[in-house]
């Protein structure tokens, strides 16, 4: 990706004295990443019970007895209870009705899901096992954790610009010339949006890399273009 730096830079950027380079070393993800939480669980009540949280207790608008649930999830075991989906309950209810009417299929009521954070030392498996014995609960399970991101494939074989004409633009041959890889230049790229967390753009995460003209905005809610340009100009040289 770095091979076109000088060519592109001469057309669209300002060249300044290069500042001392810095190195970022990212911590590798743990190969034994857990699949579920040890401290947070999700529960789902039956839709017909219309359950809400009232003074940190679960209460049914239909008069369902939830004393067993509240006894298990008492303050000695639980640090916090909250709705799993934070949108306004009335809005969730309206959207549920609309989806059921337009899709002609069952749509779950997301107002019935709750998130429960256990106190330190409480065994989540024991609590989950107790909750699953209660008929008024439809679901009780440990909160799933995000899976590790897959490793990116090697795309270097698709970079046809390395090849000589007419297949490519002869970038591989141009690499032998001084400055072809953008050494000793500083790039100023004027864009709207970048994904500075992109794995191939470590330089964009350096301190004082970005100069904001007011509050940064993303008018198109799309970082693809700015990220692609930053990659052409200053992508990490790797596989």
PDB file of C-alpha atoms in Angstrom:
ATOM      1  CA  UNK A   1       0.000   0.000   0.000  1.00  0.00           C
ATOM      2  CA  UNK A   2       2.900   2.374   0.605  1.00  0.00           C
ATOM      3  CA  UNK A   3       4.231   2.231  -2.953  1.00  0.00           C
ATOM      4  CA  UNK A   4       2.020   5.050  -4.283  1.00  0.00           C
ATOM      5  CA  UNK A   5       2.828   7.518  -1.475  1.00  0.00           C
ATOM      6  CA  UNK A   6       5.007   9.941  -3.300  1.00  0.00           C
ATOM      7  CA  UNK A   7       2.966   9.894  -6.480  1.00  0.00           C
ATOM      8  CA  UNK A   8      -0.299  10.559  -4.648  1.00  0.00           C
ATOM      9  CA  UNK A   9       1.284  12.973  -2.203  1.00  0.00           C
ATOM     10  CA  UNK A  10       2.621  15.223  -4.964  1.00  0.00           C
ATOM     11  CA  UNK A  11      -0.908  15.660  -6.286  1.00  0.00           C
ATOM     12  CA  UNK A  12      -3.033  16.074  -3.163  1.00  0.00           C
ATOM     13  CA  UNK A  13      -0.932  16.812  -0.054  1.00  0.00           C
ATOM     14  CA  UNK A  14       1.620  19.069   1.561  1.00  0.00           C
ATOM     15  CA  UNK A  15       5.093  17.709   2.221  1.00  0.00           C
ATOM     16  CA  UNK A  16       6.736  18.727   5.477  1.00  0.00           C
ATOM     17  CA  UNK A  17       9.719  17.561   7.542  1.00  0.00           C
ATOM     18  CA  UNK A  18       9.110  14.139   9.008  1.00  0.00           C
ATOM     19  CA  UNK A  19       8.819  14.050  12.794  1.00  0.00           C
ATOM     20  CA  UNK A  20      10.552  11.299  14.788  1.00  0.00           C
ATOM     21  CA  UNK A  21       8.715   8.053  14.285  1.00  0.00           C
ATOM     22  CA  UNK A  22       7.009   6.200  17.099  1.00  0.00           C
ATOM     23  CA  UNK A  23       6.141   2.552  17.452  1.00  0.00           C
ATOM     24  CA  UNK A  24       2.883   1.072  18.670  1.00  0.00           C
ATOM     25  CA  UNK A  25       2.842  -2.513  19.873  1.00  0.00           C
ATOM     26  CA  UNK A  26      -0.672  -3.947  20.104  1.00  0.00           C
ATOM     27  CA  UNK A  27      -1.390  -6.613  22.669  1.00  0.00           C
ATOM     28  CA  UNK A  28      -2.279  -9.898  21.006  1.00  0.00           C
ATOM     29  CA  UNK A  29      -5.705 -11.287  21.900  1.00  0.00           C
ATOM     30  CA  UNK A  30      -5.815 -14.121  24.368  1.00  0.00           C
ATOM     31  CA  UNK A  31      -6.138 -17.424  22.546  1.00  0.00           C
ATOM     32  CA  UNK A  32      -8.279 -18.767  25.406  1.00  0.00           C
ATOM     33  CA  UNK A  33     -10.908 -16.015  25.235  1.00  0.00           C
ATOM     34  CA  UNK A  34     -13.946 -16.952  27.324  1.00  0.00           C
ATOM     35  CA  UNK A  35     -17.300 -17.341  25.569  1.00  0.00           C
ATOM     36  CA  UNK A  36     -19.499 -16.074  28.405  1.00  0.00           C
ATOM     37  CA  UNK A  37     -19.302 -13.803  31.428  1.00  0.00           C
ATOM     38  CA  UNK A  38     -18.590 -14.964  34.977  1.00  0.00           C
ATOM     39  CA  UNK A  39     -20.371 -12.002  36.530  1.00  0.00           C
ATOM     40  CA  UNK A  40     -23.242 -10.907  34.271  1.00  0.00           C
ATOM     41  CA  UNK A  41     -26.333 -12.842  33.254  1.00  0.00           C
ATOM     42  CA  UNK A  42     -29.420 -12.176  31.136  1.00  0.00           C
ATOM     43  CA  UNK A  43     -32.946 -13.151  32.081  1.00  0.00           C
ATOM     44  CA  UNK A  44     -36.166 -13.071  30.082  1.00  0.00           C
ATOM     45  CA  UNK A  45     -39.649 -13.031  31.564  1.00  0.00           C
ATOM     46  CA  UNK A  46     -42.752 -14.413  29.911  1.00  0.00           C
ATOM     47  CA  UNK A  47     -44.319 -11.778  27.671  1.00  0.00           C
ATOM     48  CA  UNK A  48     -47.748 -12.168  29.248  1.00  0.00           C
ATOM     49  CA  UNK A  49     -46.364 -11.129  32.668  1.00  0.00           C
ATOM     50  CA  UNK A  50     -45.397  -7.566  31.569  1.00  0.00           C
ATOM     51  CA  UNK A  51     -42.508  -7.251  34.026  1.00  0.00           C
ATOM     52  CA  UNK A  52     -40.853  -3.984  35.061  1.00  0.00           C
ATOM     53  CA  UNK A  53     -38.198  -2.932  37.591  1.00  0.00           C
ATOM     54  CA  UNK A  54     -39.656  -1.036  40.523  1.00  0.00           C
ATOM     55  CA  UNK A  55     -37.361   0.011  43.404  1.00  0.00           C
ATOM     56  CA  UNK A  56     -34.868  -2.622  42.246  1.00  0.00           C
ATOM     57  CA  UNK A  57     -37.501  -5.361  42.429  1.00  0.00           C
ATOM     58  CA  UNK A  58     -39.148  -7.172  39.518  1.00  0.00           C
ATOM     59  CA  UNK A  59     -42.890  -6.457  39.427  1.00  0.00           C
ATOM     60  CA  UNK A  60     -45.540  -7.896  37.112  1.00  0.00           C
ATOM     61  CA  UNK A  61     -48.282  -5.606  35.808  1.00  0.00           C
ATOM     62  CA  UNK A  62     -50.455  -8.711  35.514  1.00  0.00           C
ATOM     63  CA  UNK A  63     -50.046  -9.661  39.165  1.00  0.00           C
ATOM     64  CA  UNK A  64     -47.676 -12.576  38.538  1.00  0.00           C
ATOM     65  CA  UNK A  65     -45.868 -13.686  41.678  1.00  0.00           C
ATOM     66  CA  UNK A  66     -42.177 -12.956  41.152  1.00  0.00           C
ATOM     67  CA  UNK A  67     -41.071 -13.436  44.736  1.00  0.00           C
ATOM     68  CA  UNK A  68     -38.873 -16.412  43.830  1.00  0.00           C
ATOM     69  CA  UNK A  69     -36.955 -14.388  41.262  1.00  0.00           C
ATOM     70  CA  UNK A  70     -36.523 -11.466  43.636  1.00  0.00           C
ATOM     71  CA  UNK A  71     -35.399 -13.786  46.429  1.00  0.00           C
ATOM     72  CA  UNK A  72     -32.671 -15.310  44.266  1.00  0.00           C
ATOM     73  CA  UNK A  73     -31.587 -11.972  42.814  1.00  0.00           C
ATOM     74  CA  UNK A  74     -31.396 -10.179  46.160  1.00  0.00           C
ATOM     75  CA  UNK A  75     -28.957  -7.408  47.081  1.00  0.00           C
ATOM     76  CA  UNK A  76     -26.568  -9.902  48.694  1.00  0.00           C
ATOM     77  CA  UNK A  77     -25.939 -11.528  45.325  1.00  0.00           C
ATOM     78  CA  UNK A  78     -26.686  -8.765  42.816  1.00  0.00           C
ATOM     79  CA  UNK A  79     -24.905  -5.448  42.364  1.00  0.00           C
ATOM     80  CA  UNK A  80     -27.115  -4.079  39.594  1.00  0.00           C
ATOM     81  CA  UNK A  81     -30.249  -4.871  37.605  1.00  0.00           C
ATOM     82  CA  UNK A  82     -31.223  -3.094  34.401  1.00  0.00           C
ATOM     83  CA  UNK A  83     -33.166  -3.521  31.177  1.00  0.00           C
ATOM     84  CA  UNK A  84     -31.034  -5.221  28.545  1.00  0.00           C
ATOM     85  CA  UNK A  85     -32.359  -2.960  25.769  1.00  0.00           C
ATOM     86  CA  UNK A  86     -32.180   0.687  26.778  1.00  0.00           C
ATOM     87  CA  UNK A  87     -34.583   2.196  24.225  1.00  0.00           C
ATOM     88  CA  UNK A  88     -37.773   3.714  25.642  1.00  0.00           C
ATOM     89  CA  UNK A  89     -40.142   0.853  26.626  1.00  0.00           C
ATOM     90  CA  UNK A  90     -43.097   2.486  24.863  1.00  0.00           C
ATOM     91  CA  UNK A  91     -41.088   2.806  21.658  1.00  0.00           C
ATOM     92  CA  UNK A  92     -39.996  -0.837  21.872  1.00  0.00           C
ATOM     93  CA  UNK A  93     -43.606  -1.883  22.347  1.00  0.00           C
ATOM     94  CA  UNK A  94     -44.766   0.161  19.342  1.00  0.00           C
ATOM     95  CA  UNK A  95     -42.030  -1.204  17.093  1.00  0.00           C
ATOM     96  CA  UNK A  96     -42.859  -4.739  18.183  1.00  0.00           C
ATOM     97  CA  UNK A  97     -46.491  -4.276  17.143  1.00  0.00           C
ATOM     98  CA  UNK A  98     -45.492  -2.764  13.805  1.00  0.00           C
ATOM     99  CA  UNK A  99     -43.075  -5.590  13.023  1.00  0.00           C
ATOM    100  CA  UNK A 100     -45.577  -8.259  13.954  1.00  0.00           C
ATOM    101  CA  UNK A 101     -48.207  -6.643  11.744  1.00  0.00           C
ATOM    102  CA  UNK A 102     -45.963  -6.099   8.707  1.00  0.00           C
ATOM    103  CA  UNK A 103     -43.874  -9.278   8.838  1.00  0.00           C
ATOM    104  CA  UNK A 104     -46.679 -11.639   9.850  1.00  0.00           C
ATOM    105  CA  UNK A 105     -44.297 -13.480  12.142  1.00  0.00           C
ATOM    106  CA  UNK A 106     -43.486 -13.662  15.830  1.00  0.00           C
ATOM    107  CA  UNK A 107     -41.272 -10.858  17.103  1.00  0.00           C
ATOM    108  CA  UNK A 108     -40.067 -11.117  20.726  1.00  0.00           C
ATOM    109  CA  UNK A 109     -40.849  -8.339  23.171  1.00  0.00           C
ATOM    110  CA  UNK A 110     -37.420  -6.913  24.019  1.00  0.00           C
ATOM    111  CA  UNK A 111     -38.861  -5.214  27.117  1.00  0.00           C
ATOM    112  CA  UNK A 112     -38.854  -8.612  28.809  1.00  0.00           C
ATOM    113  CA  UNK A 113     -35.066  -8.950  28.808  1.00  0.00           C
ATOM    114  CA  UNK A 114     -32.980  -7.830  31.789  1.00  0.00           C
ATOM    115  CA  UNK A 115     -29.279  -7.676  32.586  1.00  0.00           C
ATOM    116  CA  UNK A 116     -28.115  -8.714  36.062  1.00  0.00           C
ATOM    117  CA  UNK A 117     -24.625  -7.987  37.401  1.00  0.00           C
ATOM    118  CA  UNK A 118     -23.591 -10.291  40.225  1.00  0.00           C
ATOM    119  CA  UNK A 119     -21.437  -9.348  43.173  1.00  0.00           C
ATOM    120  CA  UNK A 120     -17.871 -10.565  43.474  1.00  0.00           C
ATOM    121  CA  UNK A 121     -17.636 -14.158  44.621  1.00  0.00           C
ATOM    122  CA  UNK A 122     -21.148 -15.164  43.526  1.00  0.00           C
ATOM    123  CA  UNK A 123     -21.146 -18.254  41.306  1.00  0.00           C
ATOM    124  CA  UNK A 124     -23.027 -17.425  38.112  1.00  0.00           C
ATOM    125  CA  UNK A 125     -23.682 -21.083  37.313  1.00  0.00           C
ATOM    126  CA  UNK A 126     -25.421 -21.624  40.651  1.00  0.00           C
ATOM    127  CA  UNK A 127     -27.599 -18.547  40.201  1.00  0.00           C
ATOM    128  CA  UNK A 128     -28.485 -19.470  36.621  1.00  0.00           C
ATOM    129  CA  UNK A 129     -29.368 -22.999  37.671  1.00  0.00           C
ATOM    130  CA  UNK A 130     -31.738 -21.698  40.357  1.00  0.00           C
ATOM    131  CA  UNK A 131     -33.407 -19.260  37.994  1.00  0.00           C
ATOM    132  CA  UNK A 132     -34.039 -21.904  35.364  1.00  0.00           C
ATOM    133  CA  UNK A 133     -36.262 -23.752  37.848  1.00  0.00           C
ATOM    134  CA  UNK A 134     -38.721 -20.837  37.999  1.00  0.00           C
ATOM    135  CA  UNK A 135     -41.699 -21.169  35.591  1.00  0.00           C
ATOM    136  CA  UNK A 136     -42.165 -17.399  35.225  1.00  0.00           C
ATOM    137  CA  UNK A 137     -38.728 -17.081  33.603  1.00  0.00           C
ATOM    138  CA  UNK A 138     -38.364 -17.985  29.931  1.00  0.00           C
ATOM    139  CA  UNK A 139     -34.589 -17.633  29.796  1.00  0.00           C
ATOM    140  CA  UNK A 140     -31.587 -17.359  32.142  1.00  0.00           C
ATOM    141  CA  UNK A 141     -28.041 -17.495  30.760  1.00  0.00           C
ATOM    142  CA  UNK A 142     -24.584 -16.007  31.236  1.00  0.00           C
ATOM    143  CA  UNK A 143     -23.991 -12.941  29.083  1.00  0.00           C
ATOM    144  CA  UNK A 144     -22.205 -13.940  25.842  1.00  0.00           C
ATOM    145  CA  UNK A 145     -18.835 -12.245  25.352  1.00  0.00           C
ATOM    146  CA  UNK A 146     -17.540 -10.895  22.030  1.00  0.00           C
ATOM    147  CA  UNK A 147     -15.572 -13.431  20.041  1.00  0.00           C
ATOM    148  CA  UNK A 148     -12.012 -12.751  18.990  1.00  0.00           C
ATOM    149  CA  UNK A 149     -11.771 -11.019  15.621  1.00  0.00           C
ATOM    150  CA  UNK A 150     -10.534 -13.348  12.867  1.00  0.00           C
ATOM    151  CA  UNK A 151      -7.091 -12.779  11.423  1.00  0.00           C
ATOM    152  CA  UNK A 152      -7.097 -10.780   8.200  1.00  0.00           C
ATOM    153  CA  UNK A 153      -6.278 -12.706   5.008  1.00  0.00           C
ATOM    154  CA  UNK A 154      -3.139 -11.946   3.033  1.00  0.00           C
ATOM    155  CA  UNK A 155      -4.223  -9.599   0.225  1.00  0.00           C
ATOM    156  CA  UNK A 156      -0.781  -8.889  -1.217  1.00  0.00           C
ATOM    157  CA  UNK A 157      -1.463 -11.232  -4.137  1.00  0.00           C
ATOM    158  CA  UNK A 158      -4.271  -8.896  -5.226  1.00  0.00           C
ATOM    159  CA  UNK A 159      -2.027  -5.822  -5.434  1.00  0.00           C
ATOM    160  CA  UNK A 160      -1.590  -5.851  -9.198  1.00  0.00           C
ATOM    161  CA  UNK A 161      -0.073  -2.354  -9.223  1.00  0.00           C
ATOM    162  CA  UNK A 162       3.246  -3.949  -8.229  1.00  0.00           C
ATOM    163  CA  UNK A 163       3.458  -5.628 -11.637  1.00  0.00           C
ATOM    164  CA  UNK A 164       4.899  -3.992 -14.725  1.00  0.00           C
ATOM    165  CA  UNK A 165       2.600  -2.532 -17.380  1.00  0.00           C
ATOM    166  CA  UNK A 166       0.217  -3.397 -18.877  1.00  0.00           C
ATOM    167  CA  UNK A 167      -0.908  -5.482 -15.852  1.00  0.00           C
ATOM    168  CA  UNK A 168       0.146  -2.930 -13.248  1.00  0.00           C
ATOM    169  CA  UNK A 169       1.966   0.350 -12.864  1.00  0.00           C
ATOM    170  CA  UNK A 170       5.452  -0.945 -12.100  1.00  0.00           C
ATOM    171  CA  UNK A 171       5.350  -0.094  -8.399  1.00  0.00           C
ATOM    172  CA  UNK A 172       7.762  -2.899  -7.483  1.00  0.00           C
ATOM    173  CA  UNK A 173      10.437  -1.497  -9.804  1.00  0.00           C
ATOM    174  CA  UNK A 174       9.812   2.041  -8.550  1.00  0.00           C
ATOM    175  CA  UNK A 175      10.557   0.924  -4.987  1.00  0.00           C
ATOM    176  CA  UNK A 176      14.277   0.920  -5.764  1.00  0.00           C
ATOM    177  CA  UNK A 177      14.309   4.710  -6.202  1.00  0.00           C
ATOM    178  CA  UNK A 178      15.034   6.952  -3.185  1.00  0.00           C
ATOM    179  CA  UNK A 179      11.841   8.250  -1.623  1.00  0.00           C
ATOM    180  CA  UNK A 180       9.559   5.857  -3.463  1.00  0.00           C
ATOM    181  CA  UNK A 181       8.196   4.571  -0.165  1.00  0.00           C
ATOM    182  CA  UNK A 182       7.594   8.051   1.204  1.00  0.00           C
ATOM    183  CA  UNK A 183      10.668   8.276   3.420  1.00  0.00           C
ATOM    184  CA  UNK A 184      11.292  11.624   5.109  1.00  0.00           C
ATOM    185  CA  UNK A 185       8.009  13.238   4.167  1.00  0.00           C
ATOM    186  CA  UNK A 186       5.041  14.247   6.259  1.00  0.00           C
ATOM    187  CA  UNK A 187       1.558  13.888   4.791  1.00  0.00           C
ATOM    188  CA  UNK A 188      -1.440  16.161   5.359  1.00  0.00           C
ATOM    189  CA  UNK A 189      -4.664  14.488   4.228  1.00  0.00           C
ATOM    190  CA  UNK A 190      -7.820  16.655   4.316  1.00  0.00           C
ATOM    191  CA  UNK A 191     -10.801  14.346   4.734  1.00  0.00           C
ATOM    192  CA  UNK A 192     -14.086  14.041   6.579  1.00  0.00           C
ATOM    193  CA  UNK A 193     -13.822  10.587   8.068  1.00  0.00           C
ATOM    194  CA  UNK A 194     -11.236   7.977   8.959  1.00  0.00           C
ATOM    195  CA  UNK A 195     -11.374   4.737  10.878  1.00  0.00           C
ATOM    196  CA  UNK A 196      -8.270   5.361  12.969  1.00  0.00           C
ATOM    197  CA  UNK A 197      -8.748   1.991  14.697  1.00  0.00           C
ATOM    198  CA  UNK A 198      -8.085   0.163  11.407  1.00  0.00           C
ATOM    199  CA  UNK A 199      -5.446  -2.527  11.919  1.00  0.00           C
ATOM    200  CA  UNK A 200      -3.396  -1.273   8.959  1.00  0.00           C
ATOM    201  CA  UNK A 201      -3.252   2.395   9.983  1.00  0.00           C
ATOM    202  CA  UNK A 202      -1.114   2.485  13.106  1.00  0.00           C
ATOM    203  CA  UNK A 203       0.339   5.908  12.213  1.00  0.00           C
ATOM    204  CA  UNK A 204      -3.104   7.508  12.362  1.00  0.00           C
ATOM    205  CA  UNK A 205      -3.273   6.617  16.056  1.00  0.00           C
ATOM    206  CA  UNK A 206      -0.096   8.477  16.986  1.00  0.00           C
ATOM    207  CA  UNK A 207      -0.278  11.386  19.420  1.00  0.00           C
ATOM    208  CA  UNK A 208      -1.014  14.729  17.728  1.00  0.00           C
ATOM    209  CA  UNK A 209      -1.655  13.066  14.374  1.00  0.00           C
ATOM    210  CA  UNK A 210      -4.977  14.812  13.761  1.00  0.00           C
ATOM    211  CA  UNK A 211      -5.614  18.566  13.729  1.00  0.00           C
ATOM    212  CA  UNK A 212      -9.339  19.163  14.126  1.00  0.00           C
ATOM    213  CA  UNK A 213     -11.025  22.044  12.345  1.00  0.00           C
ATOM    214  CA  UNK A 214     -13.749  22.387  14.944  1.00  0.00           C
ATOM    215  CA  UNK A 215     -15.650  19.283  16.036  1.00  0.00           C
ATOM    216  CA  UNK A 216     -14.936  16.259  13.808  1.00  0.00           C
ATOM    217  CA  UNK A 217     -18.018  15.176  11.858  1.00  0.00           C
ATOM    218  CA  UNK A 218     -18.902  12.268   9.603  1.00  0.00           C
ATOM    219  CA  UNK A 219     -21.639  13.710   7.344  1.00  0.00           C
ATOM    220  CA  UNK A 220     -22.184  10.445   5.467  1.00  0.00           C
ATOM    221  CA  UNK A 221     -21.846   8.069   8.408  1.00  0.00           C
ATOM    222  CA  UNK A 222     -19.267   6.198   6.341  1.00  0.00           C
ATOM    223  CA  UNK A 223     -15.526   6.061   6.990  1.00  0.00           C
ATOM    224  CA  UNK A 224     -14.705   3.894   3.961  1.00  0.00           C
ATOM    225  CA  UNK A 225     -13.444   6.654   1.666  1.00  0.00           C
ATOM    226  CA  UNK A 226     -11.234   8.468   4.172  1.00  0.00           C
ATOM    227  CA  UNK A 227      -9.855   5.193   5.483  1.00  0.00           C
ATOM    228  CA  UNK A 228      -9.034   3.983   1.967  1.00  0.00           C
ATOM    229  CA  UNK A 229      -7.168   7.220   1.175  1.00  0.00           C
ATOM    230  CA  UNK A 230      -5.217   7.043   4.436  1.00  0.00           C
ATOM    231  CA  UNK A 231      -4.321   3.445   3.592  1.00  0.00           C
ATOM    232  CA  UNK A 232      -2.985   4.402   0.151  1.00  0.00           C
ATOM    233  CA  UNK A 233      -0.908   7.197   1.619  1.00  0.00           C
ATOM    234  CA  UNK A 234       0.332   5.636   4.807  1.00  0.00           C
ATOM    235  CA  UNK A 235      -0.778   2.031   5.243  1.00  0.00           C
ATOM    236  CA  UNK A 236       1.427  -0.222   7.361  1.00  0.00           C
ATOM    237  CA  UNK A 237       3.809  -2.291   5.254  1.00  0.00           C
ATOM    238  CA  UNK A 238       2.850  -5.866   6.089  1.00  0.00           C
ATOM    239  CA  UNK A 239       0.959  -8.849   4.686  1.00  0.00           C
TER     240      UNK A 239
END
